[in-house]
Amino acid sequence: MFVSRFWYFLLSAAVGLVLAVMYLLQDSMNDGLRKNVDDLVQADFAQVQSSLKLQARGHLDRLSEITASEPLREALLPLAELSVLEPPGTPAAASTTPAETPPAANPAPPTEEQIRRMTGTLRGVLGDILKARFQDLRRPFLLALNRHGEVVAHEGSFPPPEAQGAEFGLYGFPSVRAVLRGYERDDIWLVRIKGKTFMYQVAGRPVVHQGKYLGAVLLGRPIDDEFAQEIREEAGLSAQLFFFAGNTVVAKSVRPPAPAAKDAEPAAPTPEIEPQVIVDTVAREAKDWLAYARQPARPLVDVGNGYRGMFAPLRGEAARGGAGYLVLRPVVAVASPWTVLKEASQQSLAKVPVVTIAAICLGAFLLAMLWIYLERDRPLAFFRKQALVLKGKENERFNAYLFRGKYRQIAVDINAAIDKTVKAVAASTKAAGPDVAQILGPAGSSLKLGSQPIAGFDDEDSAAAKAAEPQAAPSQVDLGILGGPGAPVLAHPPLPTT
């Protein structure tokens, strides 16, 4: 039986090996899928970064035509040196005027009515430009700044509703100061008004008239869910995109992009992750935000449960306020080894050597059946044959030496059981049989031949009664029969002498 048991061990080991290989294959596939997700996240991150830069550069290029517009320069000229944040007649602070372009003399400051008329004219010009040139942008805005960095006119989605009706200046932004000095700049603004956080993408160019800087024009867009979705559509990404600032997720895009072809099927929606998970991940991975922003490398991180992502600070002043963006993808994992078989493609199944595997399995099965026959079926059949011989009373006991292994011990045990049973039956038969008194009659009688009882048939009472009776002389017949003194003595011939 050792060979068949060894075969069972081999069969168990083979099953265990197959399961181990399947689990290793599952783990290997998960590692491969995770690596693919990491590569896709890195590619998506680079694509988003490029899209943000290209959008900013495109806005700067489009502003070059606007700042060269004659109606815009004529509308901005009377407001260039005027401070709209101070009462009429108050000269503008000299400290806010660039030293290289001294302001022109203005002996007669305009009245409030004149200022409203001039700002209204400039605002109308900005409105016409938005309708004519920026219909393709979602919620754009234009800001006209004088030389002091004050917003003298605006049109579009800025400022937010929480700040409507207020006059404000933007000279505190480094990018605005650079534009007023004659540079082109693009920036990301982070504005907090009444407990709400707003984020804007801004590009600015100076306005020059007859060699003098009149101010600047800023083109911007709010960074909201529509902006994030547009970035994804431009890049053709299926990854999720989040814009955050500190502990707030300002914008997100989790919907899959529209298919490029009309007959193409839309991408499957990906599970949406909670914004708080994004904030917690950024706080965990970038405890010192400014130090993280200075690092050139952007590591891949685990976001929540089953997501991989990469985040980075936004360009410009918004980065100092903790503003950044995150690209996120769910990690597709093989749940169980059986999923490998379920998800196998027809091409992969066609490459499986079915004939070879079937031949190996069939050969192993036949070999196992042979071992089972030699070690179990054949000895058992011989034992059954000997049992039939014993049943037919050709033998009274098993011949244990005809068997091997455990069947020999079984035969010995059966023989011992047979012997024990025979002894028990014999003992019970002797105990239940009739005694001599029952066969010979009453206890007072005895079987006699002549005047003497037969030896062996007298009981104790008969012997006592006989001893009490007077002894009579034995007859010749009795003596002759019993060999008493009256019996004739046979004479023997004399022994030969030497």
Short mmCIF file of C-alpha atoms in Angstrom, two decimals, residues 173-455:
data_model
loop_
_atom_site.label_atom_id
_atom_site.label_comp_id
_atom_site.label_asym_id
_atom_site.label_seq_id
_atom_site.Cartn_x
_atom_site.Cartn_y
_atom_site.Cartn_z
CA PHE A 173 0.29 89.79 -6.49
CA PRO A 174 3.92 89.42 -7.67
CA SER A 175 2.71 88.43 -11.13
CA VAL A 176 0.66 91.66 -11.38
CA ARG A 177 3.64 93.77 -10.35
CA ALA A 178 5.76 92.04 -12.97
CA VAL A 179 3.15 92.70 -15.67
CA LEU A 180 2.96 96.40 -14.72
CA ARG A 181 6.72 96.55 -15.19
CA GLY A 182 6.34 95.29 -18.75
CA TYR A 183 6.58 91.47 -18.47
CA GLU A 184 4.24 88.70 -19.54
CA ARG A 185 3.12 86.44 -16.72
CA ASP A 186 0.75 83.58 -16.06
CA ASP A 187 -0.26 82.65 -12.56
CA ILE A 188 -2.71 80.74 -10.37
CA TRP A 189 -4.56 82.87 -7.85
CA LEU A 190 -5.97 81.64 -4.59
CA VAL A 191 -8.65 83.96 -3.25
CA ARG A 192 -10.53 83.51 0.02
CA ILE A 193 -13.63 85.61 0.50
CA LYS A 194 -16.07 85.23 3.38
CA GLY A 195 -14.83 81.77 4.31
CA LYS A 196 -14.93 80.46 0.74
CA THR A 197 -11.93 79.51 -1.36
CA PHE A 198 -11.72 80.39 -5.05
CA MET A 199 -8.98 79.48 -7.50
CA TYR A 200 -8.28 81.23 -10.83
CA GLN A 201 -5.98 80.69 -13.78
CA VAL A 202 -4.70 84.09 -14.90
CA ALA A 203 -2.50 85.43 -17.71
CA GLY A 204 -1.49 89.07 -18.04
CA ARG A 205 0.16 91.43 -20.54
CA PRO A 206 1.00 95.13 -20.24
CA VAL A 207 -0.81 97.78 -22.31
CA VAL A 208 1.56 100.21 -24.02
CA HIS A 209 0.51 103.49 -25.68
CA GLN A 210 3.02 105.76 -27.39
CA GLY A 211 5.89 104.14 -25.52
CA LYS A 212 4.28 104.50 -22.10
CA TYR A 213 2.79 101.79 -19.89
CA LEU A 214 -0.87 102.50 -19.29
CA GLY A 215 -1.52 99.44 -17.16
CA ALA A 216 -2.32 95.81 -17.96
CA VAL A 217 -5.05 93.47 -19.09
CA LEU A 218 -5.57 90.12 -17.35
CA LEU A 219 -7.39 87.15 -18.85
CA GLY A 220 -8.48 84.46 -16.46
CA ARG A 221 -10.79 81.58 -15.77
CA PRO A 222 -12.10 80.08 -12.54
CA ILE A 223 -10.73 76.64 -11.71
CA ASP A 224 -13.88 74.69 -11.00
CA ASP A 225 -15.41 71.36 -11.97
CA GLU A 226 -15.95 72.50 -15.56
CA PHE A 227 -12.31 73.56 -15.83
CA ALA A 228 -11.11 70.18 -14.49
CA GLN A 229 -13.38 68.33 -16.90
CA GLU A 230 -12.06 70.41 -19.80
CA ILE A 231 -8.47 69.56 -18.88
CA ARG A 232 -9.35 65.87 -18.89
CA GLU A 233 -11.10 66.10 -22.23
CA GLU A 234 -8.23 67.99 -23.82
CA ALA A 235 -5.75 65.41 -22.57
CA GLY A 236 -8.06 62.45 -23.26
CA LEU A 237 -7.57 61.12 -19.75
CA SER A 238 -9.62 58.54 -17.95
CA ALA A 239 -7.90 59.40 -14.66
CA GLN A 240 -9.64 61.50 -12.05
CA LEU A 241 -8.41 65.06 -11.50
CA PHE A 242 -8.64 67.11 -8.30
CA PHE A 243 -7.61 70.68 -7.49
CA PHE A 244 -7.17 71.37 -3.80
CA ALA A 245 -6.13 74.24 -1.56
CA GLY A 246 -5.22 73.40 2.00
CA ASN A 247 -8.11 71.47 3.52
CA THR A 248 -10.52 72.17 0.66
CA VAL A 249 -11.07 70.41 -2.65
CA VAL A 250 -11.81 73.33 -4.96
CA ALA A 251 -12.50 71.42 -8.19
CA LYS A 252 -12.73 67.85 -9.33
CA SER A 253 -13.47 65.82 -12.42
CA VAL A 254 -14.44 62.20 -12.02
CA ARG A 255 -16.61 61.71 -15.10
CA PRO A 256 -14.96 59.83 -17.97
CA PRO A 257 -14.15 61.95 -21.02
CA ALA A 258 -16.41 61.82 -24.05
CA PRO A 259 -15.40 59.28 -26.74
CA ALA A 260 -13.37 60.65 -29.61
CA ALA A 261 -15.44 58.88 -32.28
CA LYS A 262 -19.20 59.14 -32.55
CA ASP A 263 -19.69 55.38 -32.75
CA ALA A 264 -17.26 54.64 -29.92
CA GLU A 265 -18.58 53.36 -26.64
CA PRO A 266 -18.21 55.69 -23.66
CA ALA A 267 -15.72 54.75 -21.00
CA ALA A 268 -16.98 53.02 -17.89
CA PRO A 269 -17.38 55.35 -14.92
CA THR A 270 -14.79 54.98 -12.21
CA PRO A 271 -15.69 54.92 -8.52
CA GLU A 272 -15.70 58.37 -6.96
CA ILE A 273 -13.46 58.98 -3.97
CA GLU A 274 -14.38 61.24 -1.08
CA PRO A 275 -12.71 64.70 -1.10
CA GLN A 276 -11.67 64.28 2.52
CA VAL A 277 -9.54 61.30 1.50
CA ILE A 278 -7.67 63.58 -0.92
CA VAL A 279 -7.03 66.16 1.80
CA ASP A 280 -5.88 63.51 4.28
CA THR A 281 -3.50 61.95 1.76
CA VAL A 282 -1.89 65.29 0.92
CA ALA A 283 -1.52 66.13 4.61
CA ARG A 284 0.07 62.73 5.28
CA GLU A 285 2.49 62.70 2.35
CA ALA A 286 3.45 66.42 2.43
CA LYS A 287 3.63 67.42 6.06
CA ASP A 288 5.85 70.37 5.12
CA TRP A 289 4.08 71.68 2.05
CA LEU A 290 6.63 74.32 1.08
CA ALA A 291 9.49 71.81 1.36
CA TYR A 292 7.52 69.34 -0.73
CA ALA A 293 6.84 72.05 -3.33
CA ARG A 294 10.57 72.65 -3.74
CA GLN A 295 11.30 68.99 -4.44
CA PRO A 296 11.66 68.16 -8.15
CA ALA A 297 10.48 64.55 -7.79
CA ARG A 298 6.82 63.68 -7.36
CA PRO A 299 6.37 60.23 -5.79
CA LEU A 300 3.43 57.95 -6.38
CA VAL A 301 1.25 57.50 -3.31
CA ASP A 302 -1.60 55.29 -2.17
CA VAL A 303 -4.82 57.27 -1.93
CA GLY A 304 -7.52 55.73 0.17
CA ASN A 305 -8.22 52.07 -0.45
CA GLY A 306 -7.39 50.84 -3.93
CA TYR A 307 -6.20 54.09 -5.58
CA ARG A 308 -2.84 55.32 -6.80
CA GLY A 309 -2.12 58.97 -7.42
CA MET A 310 0.42 61.73 -7.84
CA PHE A 311 0.08 65.33 -6.75
CA ALA A 312 2.08 68.53 -7.12
CA PRO A 313 1.74 72.21 -6.24
CA LEU A 314 0.33 74.60 -8.80
CA ARG A 315 2.53 77.22 -10.37
CA GLY A 316 2.60 80.71 -8.97
CA GLU A 317 1.53 82.29 -5.74
CA ALA A 318 -1.23 79.76 -5.08
CA ALA A 319 1.38 77.17 -4.17
CA ARG A 320 2.25 79.18 -1.05
CA GLY A 321 -1.33 78.78 0.11
CA GLY A 322 -1.22 74.99 -0.24
CA ALA A 323 -2.82 74.83 -3.68
CA GLY A 324 -2.10 71.88 -5.92
CA TYR A 325 -3.63 69.23 -8.13
CA LEU A 326 -3.80 65.44 -7.94
CA VAL A 327 -4.17 62.81 -10.64
CA LEU A 328 -5.84 59.64 -9.45
CA ARG A 329 -6.52 56.19 -10.85
CA PRO A 330 -8.17 53.15 -9.27
CA VAL A 331 -6.01 50.06 -9.01
CA VAL A 332 -7.57 47.12 -10.81
CA ALA A 333 -6.70 43.94 -8.91
CA VAL A 334 -7.40 40.23 -9.43
CA ALA A 335 -9.67 39.28 -6.53
CA SER A 336 -9.01 35.51 -6.53
CA PRO A 337 -7.04 32.91 -8.49
CA TRP A 338 -10.22 31.76 -10.19
CA THR A 339 -10.62 35.22 -11.67
CA VAL A 340 -7.55 34.49 -13.76
CA LEU A 341 -9.44 31.67 -15.47
CA LYS A 342 -12.64 33.70 -15.80
CA GLU A 343 -10.88 36.68 -17.31
CA ALA A 344 -8.75 34.66 -19.71
CA SER A 345 -9.25 35.65 -23.33
CA GLN A 346 -10.00 33.29 -26.17
CA GLN A 347 -6.52 33.87 -27.59
CA SER A 348 -4.91 32.83 -24.31
CA LEU A 349 -7.11 29.75 -24.01
CA ALA A 350 -6.26 28.75 -27.58
CA LYS A 351 -2.56 28.62 -26.67
CA VAL A 352 -3.09 26.06 -23.89
CA PRO A 353 -1.74 22.56 -24.94
CA VAL A 354 -4.96 20.73 -24.12
CA VAL A 355 -3.91 17.46 -25.80
CA THR A 356 -0.63 17.24 -23.90
CA ILE A 357 -2.27 18.04 -20.58
CA ALA A 358 -5.04 15.50 -21.21
CA ALA A 359 -2.45 12.82 -22.10
CA ILE A 360 -0.50 13.49 -18.90
CA CYS A 361 -3.65 13.34 -16.81
CA LEU A 362 -4.80 10.12 -18.48
CA GLY A 363 -1.38 8.48 -18.00
CA ALA A 364 -1.31 9.48 -14.35
CA PHE A 365 -4.82 8.10 -13.88
CA LEU A 366 -3.96 4.74 -15.46
CA LEU A 367 -0.79 4.45 -13.40
CA ALA A 368 -2.75 5.17 -10.24
CA MET A 369 -5.34 2.54 -11.14
CA LEU A 370 -2.55 -0.01 -11.71
CA TRP A 371 -1.01 0.70 -8.34
CA ILE A 372 -4.39 0.46 -6.62
CA TYR A 373 -5.07 -2.88 -8.32
CA LEU A 374 -1.71 -4.33 -7.35
CA GLU A 375 -1.84 -3.14 -3.75
CA ARG A 376 -5.51 -3.35 -2.89
CA ASP A 377 -7.82 -4.96 -5.41
CA ARG A 378 -5.75 -8.11 -6.14
CA PRO A 379 -5.01 -9.01 -2.45
CA LEU A 380 -8.62 -8.31 -1.56
CA ALA A 381 -9.88 -10.59 -4.34
CA PHE A 382 -7.59 -13.41 -3.11
CA PHE A 383 -8.85 -12.93 0.43
CA ARG A 384 -12.44 -13.17 -0.78
CA LYS A 385 -11.61 -16.41 -2.60
CA GLN A 386 -10.15 -17.97 0.55
CA ALA A 387 -13.19 -16.80 2.50
CA LEU A 388 -15.42 -18.69 0.06
CA VAL A 389 -13.26 -21.78 0.54
CA LEU A 390 -13.69 -21.48 4.31
CA LYS A 391 -17.40 -20.96 3.88
CA GLY A 392 -17.63 -24.18 1.83
CA LYS A 393 -16.00 -26.12 4.73
CA GLU A 394 -13.13 -27.17 2.58
CA ASN A 395 -10.92 -25.76 5.30
CA GLU A 396 -11.76 -25.21 8.95
CA ARG A 397 -9.35 -22.32 9.35
CA PHE A 398 -7.53 -19.77 7.18
CA ASN A 399 -4.07 -20.64 6.08
CA ALA A 400 -2.47 -17.39 7.23
CA TYR A 401 0.76 -18.05 5.36
CA LEU A 402 -1.03 -17.61 2.04
CA PHE A 403 -1.59 -13.92 2.76
CA ARG A 404 0.69 -10.93 2.98
CA GLY A 405 0.63 -7.64 4.78
CA LYS A 406 -2.44 -6.70 6.69
CA TYR A 407 -4.46 -9.57 5.23
CA ARG A 408 -2.22 -12.08 7.07
CA GLN A 409 -2.99 -10.41 10.37
CA ILE A 410 -6.70 -10.41 9.50
CA ALA A 411 -6.52 -14.20 8.83
CA VAL A 412 -4.73 -14.80 12.14
CA ASP A 413 -7.36 -12.79 13.98
CA ILE A 414 -10.18 -14.71 12.26
CA ASN A 415 -8.56 -18.05 13.15
CA ALA A 416 -8.25 -16.98 16.78
CA ALA A 417 -11.90 -15.96 16.76
CA ILE A 418 -12.90 -19.36 15.29
CA ASP A 419 -10.94 -21.25 17.98
CA LYS A 420 -12.46 -19.19 20.75
CA THR A 421 -15.95 -19.77 19.38
CA VAL A 422 -15.43 -23.57 19.16
CA LYS A 423 -14.26 -23.74 22.78
CA ALA A 424 -17.17 -21.69 23.97
CA VAL A 425 -19.66 -23.92 22.14
CA ALA A 426 -18.09 -27.10 23.58
CA ALA A 427 -18.19 -25.77 27.12
CA SER A 428 -21.80 -24.75 26.85
CA THR A 429 -22.81 -28.16 25.42
CA LYS A 430 -21.15 -30.07 28.30
CA ALA A 431 -22.77 -27.94 30.95
CA ALA A 432 -26.23 -28.37 29.50
CA GLY A 433 -26.14 -32.24 28.94
CA PRO A 434 -27.89 -35.02 31.26
CA ASP A 435 -25.96 -36.59 34.21
CA VAL A 436 -25.44 -40.32 34.98
CA ALA A 437 -28.23 -40.49 37.59
CA GLN A 438 -30.75 -39.34 35.06
CA ILE A 439 -29.63 -41.99 32.64
CA LEU A 440 -29.38 -44.93 35.14
CA GLY A 441 -32.47 -44.19 37.20
CA PRO A 442 -33.03 -43.58 40.99
CA ALA A 443 -30.08 -43.08 43.28
CA GLY A 444 -30.84 -46.27 45.37
CA SER A 445 -30.48 -48.67 42.46
CA SER A 446 -27.30 -49.83 40.94
CA LEU A 447 -26.42 -51.73 37.93
CA LYS A 448 -25.09 -55.14 38.90
CA LEU A 449 -23.84 -58.15 37.11
CA GLY A 450 -24.53 -61.11 39.38
CA SER A 451 -24.04 -60.21 43.01
CA GLN A 452 -21.47 -57.38 42.32
CA PRO A 453 -22.15 -53.90 41.04
CA ILE A 454 -20.39 -52.73 37.97
CA ALA A 455 -17.42 -50.66 38.84
#
